[in-house]
Short mmCIF file of C-alpha atoms in Angstrom, two decimals:
data_model
loop_
_atom_site.label_atom_id
_atom_site.label_comp_id
_atom_site.label_asym_id
_atom_site.label_seq_id
_atom_site.Cartn_x
_atom_site.Cartn_y
_atom_site.Cartn_z
CA MET A 1 -71.22 94.74 89.08
CA ILE A 2 -69.11 97.41 87.46
CA ASP A 3 -66.96 99.60 89.61
CA MET A 4 -65.57 101.96 87.04
CA ALA A 5 -63.26 103.98 89.35
CA ASN A 6 -62.06 101.25 91.56
CA LYS A 7 -60.52 98.62 89.21
CA GLY A 8 -57.45 97.07 90.59
CA ASN A 9 -57.77 98.09 94.15
CA SER A 10 -57.70 95.74 97.04
CA LYS A 11 -61.04 95.13 98.72
CA ASN A 12 -59.14 95.75 102.13
CA ILE A 13 -58.36 99.31 101.31
CA VAL A 14 -60.89 101.65 103.00
CA TYR A 15 -61.12 105.30 101.94
CA ASN A 16 -62.26 108.11 104.34
CA HIS A 17 -64.75 109.29 101.78
CA TYR A 18 -66.77 107.39 99.29
CA LEU A 19 -69.35 108.42 96.78
CA ILE A 20 -71.41 105.49 95.65
CA LEU A 21 -73.81 105.27 92.51
CA SER A 22 -76.22 102.54 92.00
CA ASP A 23 -79.90 101.95 90.80
CA GLU A 24 -79.88 98.80 92.90
CA GLN A 25 -80.45 99.15 96.63
CA ILE A 26 -79.04 95.69 97.36
CA LEU A 27 -75.73 96.52 95.75
CA ILE A 28 -75.39 99.69 97.88
CA ASP A 29 -76.29 97.79 100.99
CA ASN A 30 -73.74 95.05 100.21
CA THR A 31 -70.97 97.58 99.56
CA ILE A 32 -71.71 99.37 102.84
CA ASN A 33 -71.82 96.01 104.71
CA ASP A 34 -68.33 95.17 103.23
CA ILE A 35 -66.92 98.44 104.48
CA LYS A 36 -68.37 97.84 107.95
CA LYS A 37 -66.89 94.35 108.04
CA THR A 38 -63.43 95.57 106.96
CA LEU A 39 -63.52 98.33 109.53
CA ARG A 40 -65.11 96.15 112.18
CA VAL A 41 -67.21 99.02 113.42
CA ASN A 42 -69.46 98.79 116.36
CA GLU A 43 -72.85 99.41 114.82
CA SER A 44 -74.43 100.26 118.06
CA PHE A 45 -72.07 103.21 118.82
CA ASP A 46 -70.23 104.05 115.69
CA PHE A 47 -72.61 103.67 112.65
CA GLU A 48 -75.19 106.25 111.63
CA THR A 49 -77.31 106.95 108.56
CA CYS A 50 -78.76 110.20 107.79
CA SER A 51 -80.47 112.01 104.80
CA ILE A 52 -78.98 115.16 103.21
CA GLN A 53 -82.54 116.24 102.70
CA GLU A 54 -83.51 116.04 106.44
CA CYS A 55 -80.31 117.45 108.19
CA ASP A 56 -78.71 121.02 108.03
CA TYR A 57 -75.29 120.95 106.45
CA SER A 58 -73.83 122.12 109.72
CA ASP A 59 -75.27 119.26 111.51
CA ILE A 60 -73.84 116.80 108.95
CA ILE A 61 -70.36 118.43 109.39
CA ASN A 62 -70.72 118.06 113.08
CA LYS A 63 -71.61 114.31 112.52
CA ILE A 64 -68.46 113.71 110.38
CA PHE A 65 -66.16 115.27 112.96
CA THR A 66 -67.81 113.38 115.83
CA ALA A 67 -65.19 111.06 117.25
CA PRO A 68 -65.78 107.27 117.27
CA PHE A 69 -66.92 105.95 120.68
CA VAL A 70 -65.43 102.41 120.66
CA SER A 71 -64.27 101.75 117.11
CA THR A 72 -61.16 102.84 115.28
CA LYS A 73 -63.39 104.72 112.73
CA ARG A 74 -67.01 106.00 112.77
CA ILE A 75 -69.11 105.38 109.63
CA LEU A 76 -71.61 107.98 108.43
CA VAL A 77 -73.91 107.05 105.61
CA LEU A 78 -75.29 110.09 103.93
CA LYS A 79 -78.26 109.18 101.66
CA ASN A 80 -80.48 111.07 98.98
CA ILE A 81 -77.54 112.86 97.32
CA GLU A 82 -79.47 112.46 94.06
CA LYS A 83 -82.40 114.55 95.53
CA LYS A 84 -80.31 117.74 95.65
CA LYS A 85 -79.53 120.15 92.87
CA LEU A 86 -75.92 120.51 91.80
CA SER A 87 -75.84 124.20 93.20
CA GLU A 88 -76.86 122.79 96.61
CA LEU A 89 -74.22 120.04 96.46
CA GLN A 90 -71.62 122.73 95.60
CA GLU A 91 -72.65 124.69 98.65
CA PHE A 92 -72.26 121.47 100.78
CA ALA A 93 -68.76 120.59 99.23
CA LYS A 94 -67.51 124.15 100.21
CA LEU A 95 -68.19 123.25 103.83
CA LEU A 96 -66.85 119.67 103.48
CA LYS A 97 -63.26 120.44 102.66
CA THR A 98 -61.93 117.18 104.36
CA VAL A 99 -63.11 114.08 106.10
CA PRO A 100 -61.07 113.15 109.27
CA GLU A 101 -59.22 109.95 109.65
CA SER A 102 -61.51 109.05 112.46
CA CYS A 103 -64.59 108.99 109.85
CA CYS A 104 -65.62 106.91 106.93
CA LEU A 105 -68.17 109.07 105.08
CA ILE A 106 -70.32 107.17 102.60
CA MET A 107 -72.38 109.29 100.32
CA VAL A 108 -75.07 107.45 98.47
CA TYR A 109 -76.44 108.55 94.95
CA TYR A 110 -79.46 106.26 94.31
CA ALA A 111 -80.16 106.37 90.50
CA ASP A 112 -83.52 106.43 89.03
CA LYS A 113 -84.15 103.27 86.81
CA LYS A 114 -86.35 105.26 84.60
CA LEU A 115 -83.59 107.32 83.31
CA SER A 116 -81.09 106.09 80.75
CA ARG A 117 -77.82 104.75 81.87
CA LYS A 118 -76.07 107.48 79.87
CA ARG A 119 -78.10 110.22 81.62
CA VAL A 120 -77.37 108.57 85.09
CA LEU A 121 -73.68 108.32 84.37
CA GLU A 122 -73.47 112.00 83.14
CA ASP A 123 -75.23 113.25 86.27
CA PHE A 124 -73.02 111.13 88.53
CA LYS A 125 -69.83 112.45 86.79
CA LYS A 126 -70.91 116.03 87.55
CA VAL A 127 -71.48 115.07 91.28
CA CYS A 128 -68.01 113.29 91.23
CA GLU A 129 -66.49 116.56 89.98
CA ILE A 130 -68.13 118.64 92.92
CA PHE A 131 -66.79 116.00 95.56
CA SER A 132 -63.43 115.48 93.84
CA ASN A 133 -61.86 114.16 97.08
CA ALA A 134 -64.34 111.48 97.30
CA HIS A 135 -63.68 107.96 96.10
CA PRO A 136 -66.23 107.12 93.39
CA VAL A 137 -67.77 103.59 93.30
CA THR A 138 -70.14 102.92 90.35
CA LEU A 139 -72.32 99.80 90.99
CA MET A 140 -74.32 99.39 87.54
CA PRO A 141 -74.85 95.65 86.90
CA ASP A 142 -74.37 94.37 83.37
CA ASP A 143 -75.90 91.22 81.92
CA THR A 144 -72.71 89.09 82.26
CA THR A 145 -72.27 89.95 86.01
CA VAL A 146 -75.94 89.43 86.75
CA TYR A 147 -75.81 85.98 84.88
CA ARG A 148 -72.72 84.87 86.84
CA TRP A 149 -74.39 86.05 90.07
CA ILE A 150 -77.44 83.98 89.46
CA MET A 151 -75.46 80.93 88.60
CA LYS A 152 -73.39 81.28 91.77
CA LYS A 153 -76.66 81.67 93.81
CA ILE A 154 -78.38 78.50 92.45
CA GLU A 155 -75.71 76.11 91.53
CA GLY A 156 -75.91 74.20 94.82
CA LEU A 157 -79.64 74.13 95.15
CA GLY A 158 -80.15 71.01 92.96
CA LEU A 159 -82.71 72.55 90.64
CA LYS A 160 -84.29 70.73 87.79
CA ASP A 161 -84.17 72.75 84.48
CA ARG A 162 -81.39 74.84 86.08
CA HIS A 163 -80.28 76.55 82.69
CA GLU A 164 -83.92 77.20 81.78
CA ILE A 165 -84.48 78.83 85.21
CA VAL A 166 -81.46 81.07 84.78
CA ASP A 167 -82.67 82.20 81.48
CA TYR A 168 -86.06 82.90 82.88
CA LEU A 169 -84.65 84.91 85.71
CA MET A 170 -82.34 86.85 83.33
CA GLU A 171 -85.40 87.63 81.13
CA GLU A 172 -87.60 88.75 83.94
CA PHE A 173 -85.23 90.43 86.40
CA SER A 174 -81.90 91.27 84.65
CA ASP A 175 -82.68 94.94 85.45
CA ASP A 176 -83.82 94.55 88.99
CA VAL A 177 -81.20 92.69 90.97
CA THR A 178 -83.02 93.56 94.36
CA GLY A 179 -86.18 91.96 92.97
CA MET A 180 -84.19 88.96 91.78
CA LYS A 181 -82.83 88.36 95.13
CA SER A 182 -86.34 88.12 96.43
CA GLU A 183 -87.14 85.62 93.77
CA ILE A 184 -84.01 83.44 94.73
CA GLN A 185 -85.07 83.59 98.40
CA LYS A 186 -88.50 82.26 97.29
CA ILE A 187 -86.74 79.41 95.59
CA GLU A 188 -84.75 78.43 98.61
CA ASN A 189 -87.82 78.67 100.87
CA TYR A 190 -89.79 76.35 98.41
CA LEU A 191 -86.97 73.92 98.27
CA TYR A 192 -86.64 73.70 101.98
CA GLN A 193 -89.91 71.98 102.08
CA THR A 194 -90.35 70.25 98.65
CA ARG A 195 -86.68 69.52 97.81
CA GLN A 196 -87.43 69.72 93.97
CA MET A 197 -88.33 72.60 91.62
CA GLY A 198 -88.71 73.00 88.00
CA LEU A 199 -89.30 76.04 85.67
CA SER A 200 -93.05 75.70 85.93
CA GLU A 201 -92.98 75.69 89.69
CA LEU A 202 -90.82 78.77 89.65
CA LYS A 203 -93.21 80.70 87.33
CA ASP A 204 -96.03 79.73 89.66
CA ILE A 205 -94.25 81.22 92.70
CA SER A 206 -93.07 84.21 90.84
CA GLN A 207 -96.56 85.07 89.52
CA GLY A 208 -98.81 84.15 92.23
CA LEU A 209 -97.43 82.94 95.50
CA THR A 210 -96.56 86.27 97.32
CA ASP A 211 -96.72 84.42 100.59
CA TYR A 212 -93.22 83.33 99.96
CA ASP A 213 -92.01 86.94 100.01
CA ILE A 214 -91.19 87.55 103.75
CA TYR A 215 -90.93 91.42 103.12
CA ASN A 216 -94.51 91.39 101.91
CA ILE A 217 -95.55 89.65 105.14
CA ALA A 218 -93.55 92.07 107.25
CA ASN A 219 -95.03 95.17 105.55
CA ASN A 220 -98.62 93.68 105.90
CA PHE A 221 -97.84 93.17 109.62
CA PHE A 222 -96.91 96.74 110.19
CA GLN A 223 -99.85 97.97 108.20
CA ARG A 224 -102.07 95.61 110.51
CA LYS A 225 -103.44 93.70 107.66
CA ALA A 226 -105.32 90.66 108.90
CA GLU A 227 -103.81 88.62 105.97
CA ALA A 228 -100.37 88.85 107.54
CA LEU A 229 -101.16 86.09 110.15
CA ASN A 230 -102.50 83.70 107.47
CA GLN A 231 -99.45 84.37 105.36
CA LEU A 232 -97.27 83.54 108.43
CA ILE A 233 -99.01 80.31 109.03
CA ARG A 234 -98.57 79.31 105.35
CA ILE A 235 -94.90 80.31 104.96
CA GLN A 236 -93.68 78.70 108.12
CA PRO A 237 -93.11 75.19 106.75
CA TYR A 238 -91.04 76.70 103.92
CA LEU A 239 -88.65 78.82 106.09
CA ARG A 240 -85.20 77.55 106.64
CA SER A 241 -85.04 79.38 109.90
CA PRO A 242 -87.43 81.58 111.77
CA MET A 243 -84.51 84.11 111.75
CA VAL A 244 -85.26 84.89 108.17
CA LEU A 245 -88.59 86.29 108.95
CA ILE A 246 -87.30 87.93 112.20
CA ASP A 247 -84.62 89.75 110.17
CA ALA A 248 -87.28 91.09 107.57
CA LEU A 249 -89.51 92.14 110.39
CA ALA A 250 -86.64 94.03 112.12
CA ARG A 251 -85.59 95.72 108.96
CA VAL A 252 -89.16 96.82 108.21
CA LEU A 253 -89.50 98.01 111.70
CA CYS A 254 -86.73 100.40 111.27
CA ASN A 255 -88.42 102.03 108.38
CA TYR A 256 -91.75 102.22 110.02
CA ALA A 257 -90.17 103.60 113.28
CA ARG A 258 -89.14 106.73 111.45
CA LYS A 259 -93.00 107.40 110.75
CA SER A 260 -94.27 106.34 113.99
CA LYS A 261 -96.57 108.39 116.21
CA ASP A 262 -96.46 105.85 119.06
CA GLU A 263 -93.05 105.46 120.20
CA LYS A 264 -94.27 103.31 123.18
CA ASN A 265 -95.77 100.69 120.73
CA ILE A 266 -92.57 100.56 118.49
CA GLN A 267 -90.52 100.03 121.66
CA HIS A 268 -92.85 97.23 122.78
CA ILE A 269 -92.73 95.56 119.45
CA THR A 270 -88.86 95.96 119.35
CA SER A 271 -88.69 94.30 122.85
CA GLU A 272 -90.90 91.42 121.68
CA LEU A 273 -88.77 90.78 118.61
CA SER A 274 -85.63 90.84 120.60
CA ARG A 275 -87.20 88.35 123.03
CA ILE A 276 -88.12 86.04 120.14
CA ASP A 277 -84.74 86.41 118.48
CA SER A 278 -82.94 85.28 121.84
CA ARG A 279 -85.21 82.17 122.10
CA VAL A 280 -84.13 81.22 118.48
CA LYS A 281 -80.44 81.66 119.38
CA THR A 282 -81.06 79.60 122.66
CA GLY A 283 -82.62 76.78 120.64
CA SER A 284 -86.05 77.10 121.96
CA ASP A 285 -88.59 74.56 120.48
CA PHE A 286 -91.57 77.07 120.68
CA VAL A 287 -90.38 79.76 118.28
CA GLU A 288 -92.93 79.23 115.69
CA LEU A 289 -95.71 79.28 118.41
CA ASN A 290 -94.05 82.51 119.82
CA LEU A 291 -94.17 84.10 116.43
CA GLU A 292 -97.83 83.28 115.85
CA ILE A 293 -98.68 84.77 119.32
CA PHE A 294 -96.58 87.77 118.41
CA PHE A 295 -98.66 88.42 115.24
CA ILE A 296 -101.96 87.72 117.04
CA LYS A 297 -101.18 90.17 119.78
CA ASN A 298 -100.08 92.80 117.58
CA LEU A 299 -102.64 92.42 114.90
CA GLY A 300 -105.50 92.56 117.51
CA GLY A 301 -106.20 96.31 116.96
CA LEU A 302 -106.85 96.28 113.40
CA SER A 303 -109.31 99.04 113.75
CA LYS A 304 -106.55 101.43 115.20
CA GLY A 305 -104.79 101.72 111.78
CA ALA A 306 -101.26 101.05 110.82
CA ILE A 307 -98.83 100.30 113.64
CA TYR A 308 -96.55 103.35 112.55
CA GLY A 309 -99.33 105.86 112.71
CA LYS A 310 -103.01 106.48 113.63
#
């Protein structure tokens, strides 16, 4: 990826104020995770995400100046910067004159892939000028970077037709790194069971076998679609670890919890997932069965609508 404003800087340098631009959510997430690891922030107490669309500016300022509870710094991720007009951002910038040493503010500008790169970079430059004290980080992958990333990801998988597979992934997903990660995950899951894969098998998986996409299963589960259980049963032999699916369910749960009209049900599901997670970590032999029971119990009320709302 290209970090136009951060060339030559050490990865261990952490600034109090970041302004991140990317059209790939996975690159944004990876950058935030790198900052979290460097700062060793306790996520339970000193990590918070909020949207500039949903919070009053005064509330955001209060969050920025809230002292960390157990960590050296507190991280606040402020999303949806791209949703605001420049005049609105200028108003916020007047209030945000400085970020205290106790906080690491990460402002995220998620670019629309439909816009040209030139237009995106021009818009981002204007935002950078408004928040001139922020450290800008631009994460717009070019073909060379994407190619190297694919090669690094698959070089140890023992694939047949490796170069043809890389060319295929480049052709299909070079402008969608997030989608490409999902494809590589499908490859890893497939290889766990079959040990071999060529280009034709990859095309079959990419075009038709959505059951290998754990996030598709997780979304279907929270929408209470009956097919989620069948997908779970079919995918289990291909999973390297049940933790892969548990992690996907937990991530999707966080999104649906924001829309939930039934906090009690969300808490119940969270508790059950935590219990299964603990059994995986303690080496239980019945995790796959526990997952199936978990799906059956929570998909039982299909007529009640999606889990996150009725």
